[in-house]
């Protein structure tokens, strides 16, 4: 059996490091007015489906700081139930916003 390197979907897409991406932290994304709106809308949509848990997170400043240090891609993966194509589309949108 021949071994091959595993290629992550994100590594296949070219991306501009001078623009935002799903690899940026939640805090960095939220600090930018344009990227922040996109991320906050996405987070609110996800929070609506989480109910009480989302409310507890929203009202906890320590937890918000911890989440702010995480990359968006890691948060999306932990949330689960998100399609790869949705992540790619979000990344394409963020890549249009200069840091």
Backbone as a chain_set.jsonl record, in Angstrom:
{"seq": "XXXXXXXXXXXXXXXXXXXXXXXXXXXXXXXXXXXXXXXXXXXXXXXXXXXXXXXXXXXXXXXXXXXXXXXXXXXXXXXXXXXXXXXXXXXXXXXXXXX", "coords": {"N": [[0.845, -1.178, 0.0], [0.628, 2.146, -0.922], [1.726, 5.091, 0.615], [0.318, 8.325, 1.065], [0.59, 11.866, 1.412], [-1.63, 13.648, 3.482], [-3.883, 16.014, 2.332], [-5.14, 18.999, 3.317], [-8.25, 20.614, 2.758], [-8.196, 23.362, 2.964], [-5.561, 24.041, 2.546], [-5.303, 23.653, -0.131], [-6.59, 25.705, -1.412], [-5.688, 28.841, -2.702], [-4.602, 31.54, -0.747], [-4.684, 34.903, 0.363], [-2.49, 36.322, 2.529], [-2.675, 38.921, 3.36], [-5.244, 39.494, 3.623], [-8.322, 38.796, 5.383], [-9.188, 35.559, 6.759], [-10.597, 32.262, 7.426], [-8.735, 31.322, 9.115], [-7.993, 33.269, 10.847], [-8.183, 34.771, 14.127], [-11.123, 34.892, 16.183], [-11.341, 37.27, 17.636], [-9.667, 39.029, 16.164], [-11.049, 39.11, 13.731], [-13.505, 40.183, 14.55], [-12.644, 42.705, 15.298], [-12.367, 44.138, 13.01], [-14.438, 46.245, 11.164], [-15.915, 45.44, 8.814], [-15.402, 42.621, 8.488], [-16.163, 41.838, 11.025], [-18.954, 42.241, 11.09], [-19.838, 40.234, 9.343], [-18.936, 37.88, 10.639], [-20.197, 38.147, 13.145], [-22.914, 38.031, 12.407], [-23.014, 35.407, 11.465], [-22.368, 34.055, 13.834], [-24.537, 34.788, 15.464], [-26.626, 33.568, 14.117], [-25.922, 30.877, 14.459], [-26.031, 30.799, 17.25], [-28.717, 31.13, 17.735], [-29.751, 28.635, 17.31], [-28.792, 27.263, 19.431], [-29.81, 28.051, 21.87], [-30.153, 28.156, 25.374], [-27.461, 27.605, 26.04], [-26.001, 29.236, 24.313], [-26.784, 31.745, 25.281], [-25.61, 31.73, 27.812], [-22.918, 31.754, 27.123], [-22.719, 34.18, 25.792], [-23.104, 36.033, 27.848], [-20.837, 35.774, 29.388], [-17.919, 37.154, 30.043], [-15.26, 36.177, 30.359], [-15.296, 33.748, 29.005], [-15.893, 34.713, 26.481], [-13.5, 36.094, 25.913], [-11.751, 33.92, 25.798], [-12.802, 32.523, 23.583], [-12.295, 34.442, 21.668], [-9.585, 34.177, 21.208], [-9.392, 31.947, 19.691], [-9.154, 30.391, 16.444], [-11.309, 31.056, 13.673], [-11.869, 28.85, 12.055], [-11.344, 26.697, 13.782], [-13.312, 27.07, 15.705], [-15.609, 26.724, 14.144], [-15.348, 24.047, 13.379], [-15.507, 22.813, 15.886], [-18.098, 23.441, 16.562], [-19.458, 21.804, 14.913], [-21.605, 20.071, 12.548], [-21.462, 21.691, 10.268], [-21.11, 22.379, 6.907], [-18.435, 21.608, 4.675], [-18.315, 23.1, 2.317], [-19.662, 25.413, 3.046], [-17.853, 26.528, 4.843], [-15.746, 27.012, 3.079], [-16.954, 28.923, 1.428], [-17.409, 31.0, 3.248], [-14.752, 31.6, 3.813], [-13.94, 32.542, 1.283], [-15.414, 34.909, 1.154], [-14.328, 36.342, 3.334], [-11.725, 36.619, 2.402], [-11.86, 38.722, 0.697], [-11.613, 40.957, 2.158], [-9.415, 43.321, 3.232], [-6.748, 43.253, 5.626]], "CA": [[0.0, 0.0, 0.0], [1.423, 3.36, -1.061], [1.286, 6.163, 1.509], [0.263, 9.667, 0.496], [0.36, 12.928, 2.377], [-3.0, 14.126, 3.556], [-3.974, 17.417, 1.941], [-6.284, 19.676, 3.893], [-8.935, 21.401, 1.733], [-7.823, 24.763, 3.086], [-4.224, 24.184, 1.978], [-5.403, 23.609, -1.586], [-7.036, 27.011, -1.887], [-4.73, 29.922, -2.525], [-5.191, 32.597, 0.036], [-3.873, 36.099, 0.51], [-2.281, 36.578, 3.955], [-2.984, 40.322, 3.646], [-6.692, 39.573, 3.783], [-8.837, 37.922, 6.428], [-9.568, 34.196, 6.384], [-11.104, 31.475, 8.54], [-7.589, 31.024, 9.983], [-7.799, 34.373, 11.777], [-8.901, 34.595, 15.389], [-12.419, 35.536, 16.289], [-11.108, 38.645, 18.096], [-9.146, 39.818, 15.042], [-12.131, 39.289, 12.768], [-14.499, 41.101, 15.123], [-12.054, 44.035, 15.418], [-12.528, 44.8, 11.719], [-15.872, 46.508, 10.992], [-16.532, 44.65, 7.738], [-15.316, 41.198, 8.837], [-16.924, 41.66, 12.258], [-20.379, 42.12, 10.758], [-20.037, 38.907, 8.745], [-18.742, 36.864, 11.672], [-21.241, 38.29, 14.16], [-24.165, 37.509, 11.844], [-22.891, 33.959, 11.444], [-22.409, 33.598, 15.223], [-25.909, 34.96, 15.944], [-27.422, 32.521, 13.481], [-25.586, 29.642, 15.156], [-26.48, 30.912, 18.638], [-30.17, 30.973, 17.763], [-30.066, 27.208, 17.345], [-28.193, 26.679, 20.642], [-30.641, 28.405, 23.01], [-29.613, 28.537, 26.68], [-26.001, 27.529, 26.027], [-25.528, 30.452, 23.642], [-27.008, 32.874, 26.185], [-24.606, 31.639, 28.869], [-21.64, 32.154, 26.53], [-22.821, 35.605, 25.472], [-23.036, 36.812, 29.08], [-19.643, 35.399, 30.139], [-16.783, 37.857, 29.428], [-14.076, 35.315, 30.345], [-15.475, 32.788, 27.912], [-15.783, 35.479, 25.238], [-12.071, 36.328, 25.679], [-11.163, 32.648, 25.38], [-13.242, 32.273, 22.212], [-11.634, 35.434, 20.828], [-8.228, 33.715, 20.886], [-9.482, 30.774, 18.814], [-9.376, 30.703, 15.028], [-12.682, 30.82, 13.237], [-11.982, 27.477, 11.551], [-11.428, 25.763, 14.905], [-14.639, 27.244, 16.3], [-16.597, 26.111, 13.247], [-15.211, 22.592, 13.475], [-16.018, 22.39, 17.188], [-19.549, 23.585, 16.556], [-19.981, 20.646, 14.184], [-22.79, 20.239, 11.711], [-21.273, 22.746, 9.267], [-20.597, 21.75, 5.694], [-17.143, 22.093, 4.186], [-18.546, 24.128, 1.3], [-20.039, 26.622, 3.768], [-16.604, 27.083, 5.361], [-15.022, 27.55, 1.929], [-17.629, 30.141, 0.984], [-17.103, 32.011, 4.253], [-13.363, 31.986, 3.597], [-13.881, 33.369, 0.066], [-15.943, 36.231, 1.502], [-13.336, 36.999, 4.19], [-10.538, 36.904, 1.607], [-12.075, 39.979, -0.036], [-11.48, 42.044, 3.122], [-8.022, 43.584, 3.59], [-6.461, 43.419, 7.062]], "C": [[0.894, 1.246, 0.0], [0.851, 4.453, -0.162], [1.331, 7.491, 0.777], [0.087, 10.666, 1.625], [-1.105, 13.329, 2.331], [-2.985, 15.614, 3.223], [-5.271, 17.981, 2.494], [-6.931, 20.527, 2.792], [-8.476, 22.845, 1.768], [-6.451, 25.02, 2.466], [-4.253, 24.202, 0.451], [-5.804, 24.962, -2.165], [-5.929, 28.032, -1.674], [-5.392, 30.962, -1.639], [-4.178, 33.696, 0.28], [-3.711, 36.393, 2.0], [-2.549, 38.036, 4.351], [-4.486, 40.558, 3.816], [-7.121, 38.604, 4.892], [-9.172, 36.543, 5.863], [-10.133, 33.49, 7.608], [-9.983, 31.067, 9.489], [-7.284, 32.15, 10.965], [-8.618, 34.134, 13.043], [-10.222, 35.352, 15.351], [-12.252, 37.001, 16.711], [-10.604, 39.535, 16.963], [-10.238, 40.104, 14.021], [-13.148, 40.3, 13.281], [-13.964, 42.525, 15.243], [-12.182, 44.833, 14.122], [-14.018, 45.013, 11.476], [-16.547, 45.61, 9.953], [-16.542, 43.154, 8.07], [-16.15, 40.904, 10.079], [-18.407, 41.471, 12.008], [-20.681, 40.714, 10.235], [-19.968, 37.822, 9.815], [-19.841, 36.943, 12.726], [-22.589, 37.778, 13.669], [-24.157, 35.984, 11.845], [-23.023, 33.394, 12.858], [-23.839, 33.708, 15.79], [-26.825, 33.882, 15.374], [-27.182, 31.179, 14.184], [-26.093, 29.644, 16.587], [-27.99, 30.694, 18.756], [-30.567, 29.501, 17.864], [-29.546, 26.532, 18.612], [-28.929, 27.067, 21.932], [-29.891, 28.846, 24.249], [-28.093, 28.537, 26.715], [-25.426, 28.801, 25.413], [-25.697, 31.672, 24.536], [-25.952, 32.897, 27.292], [-23.243, 32.101, 28.365], [-21.623, 33.664, 26.299], [-22.615, 36.476, 26.705], [-21.801, 36.511, 29.929], [-18.412, 36.038, 29.493], [-15.516, 37.003, 29.351], [-14.135, 34.315, 29.208], [-15.374, 33.492, 26.564], [-14.321, 35.767, 24.898], [-11.391, 35.051, 25.188], [-11.541, 32.339, 23.928], [-12.557, 33.224, 21.242], [-10.239, 35.017, 20.408], [-8.232, 32.509, 19.948], [-9.672, 31.212, 17.362], [-10.815, 30.368, 14.672], [-12.852, 29.382, 12.761], [-12.092, 26.488, 12.702], [-12.778, 25.868, 15.603], [-15.716, 26.569, 15.457], [-16.549, 24.588, 13.331], [-15.749, 22.076, 14.799], [-17.53, 22.47, 17.249], [-20.206, 22.396, 15.854], [-21.143, 21.028, 13.29], [-22.671, 21.425, 10.747], [-20.58, 22.111, 8.065], [-19.298, 22.411, 5.243], [-17.325, 23.219, 3.172], [-18.939, 25.458, 1.941], [-18.795, 27.318, 4.309], [-15.801, 27.705, 4.22], [-15.635, 28.867, 1.461], [-17.355, 31.287, 1.957], [-15.67, 32.518, 4.078], [-13.223, 32.872, 2.357], [-14.377, 34.785, 0.346], [-14.916, 37.002, 2.331], [-12.082, 37.386, 3.409], [-10.677, 38.182, 0.78], [-11.887, 41.198, 0.863], [-10.016, 42.173, 3.539], [-7.878, 43.755, 5.096], [-6.014, 44.835, 7.354]], "O": [[1.8, 1.374, 0.824], [-0.352, 4.713, -0.174], [2.235, 7.759, -0.014], [-0.493, 10.352, 2.664], [-1.73, 13.344, 1.27], [-2.182, 16.376, 3.761], [-6.36, 17.501, 2.177], [-6.218, 21.106, 1.972], [-8.375, 23.49, 0.724], [-6.207, 26.096, 1.921], [-3.329, 24.711, -0.184], [-5.404, 25.317, -3.274], [-5.31, 28.086, -0.611], [-6.586, 31.233, -1.762], [-2.976, 33.45, 0.389], [-4.699, 36.687, 2.673], [-2.638, 38.35, 5.538], [-4.931, 41.667, 4.112], [-6.367, 37.711, 5.279], [-9.405, 36.38, 4.665], [-10.147, 34.054, 8.702], [-10.252, 30.521, 10.56], [-6.413, 32.004, 11.823], [-9.606, 33.4, 13.035], [-10.403, 36.307, 14.596], [-12.949, 37.876, 16.196], [-11.06, 40.669, 16.816], [-10.336, 41.218, 13.507], [-13.599, 41.17, 12.536], [-14.753, 43.469, 15.286], [-12.114, 46.062, 14.137], [-14.793, 44.061, 11.569], [-17.633, 45.084, 10.197], [-17.575, 42.497, 7.945], [-16.771, 39.846, 10.178], [-19.046, 40.633, 12.645], [-21.66, 40.088, 10.64], [-20.836, 36.952, 9.886], [-20.362, 35.914, 13.155], [-23.329, 37.157, 14.432], [-25.155, 35.347, 12.179], [-23.699, 32.387, 13.069], [-24.291, 32.819, 16.512], [-27.689, 33.353, 16.073], [-28.126, 30.44, 14.466], [-26.536, 28.612, 17.091], [-28.475, 30.145, 19.745], [-31.603, 29.171, 18.44], [-29.828, 25.356, 18.844], [-28.688, 26.465, 22.979], [-29.095, 29.784, 24.205], [-27.496, 29.396, 27.365], [-24.472, 29.373, 25.939], [-24.834, 32.549, 24.546], [-25.46, 33.963, 27.662], [-22.499, 32.761, 29.09], [-20.63, 34.335, 26.58], [-22.014, 37.547, 26.613], [-21.727, 36.949, 31.077], [-17.907, 35.521, 28.497], [-14.773, 37.097, 28.374], [-13.136, 34.068, 28.531], [-14.831, 32.934, 25.61], [-13.934, 35.696, 23.732], [-10.561, 35.09, 24.279], [-10.688, 31.939, 23.136], [-12.268, 32.846, 20.106], [-9.752, 35.452, 19.365], [-7.176, 32.099, 19.465], [-10.265, 32.254, 17.083], [-11.447, 29.511, 15.29], [-13.877, 28.76, 13.038], [-12.859, 25.529, 12.611], [-13.327, 24.859, 16.045], [-16.621, 25.924, 15.987], [-17.587, 23.926, 13.352], [-16.378, 21.019, 14.841], [-18.172, 21.657, 17.914], [-21.343, 22.029, 16.15], [-21.597, 22.172, 13.286], [-23.666, 22.085, 10.448], [-19.587, 21.397, 8.208], [-19.1, 23.614, 5.411], [-16.564, 24.187, 3.175], [-18.583, 26.519, 1.427], [-18.685, 28.543, 4.248], [-15.242, 28.791, 4.369], [-14.917, 29.813, 1.137], [-17.097, 32.414, 1.535], [-15.41, 33.716, 4.183], [-12.471, 33.846, 2.376], [-13.818, 35.752, -0.171], [-14.658, 38.177, 2.066], [-11.443, 38.387, 3.732], [-9.692, 38.664, 0.222], [-11.987, 42.336, 0.402], [-9.445, 41.254, 4.126], [-8.748, 44.318, 5.76], [-5.727, 45.167, 8.504]]}, "num_chains": 1, "name": "protein.A"}
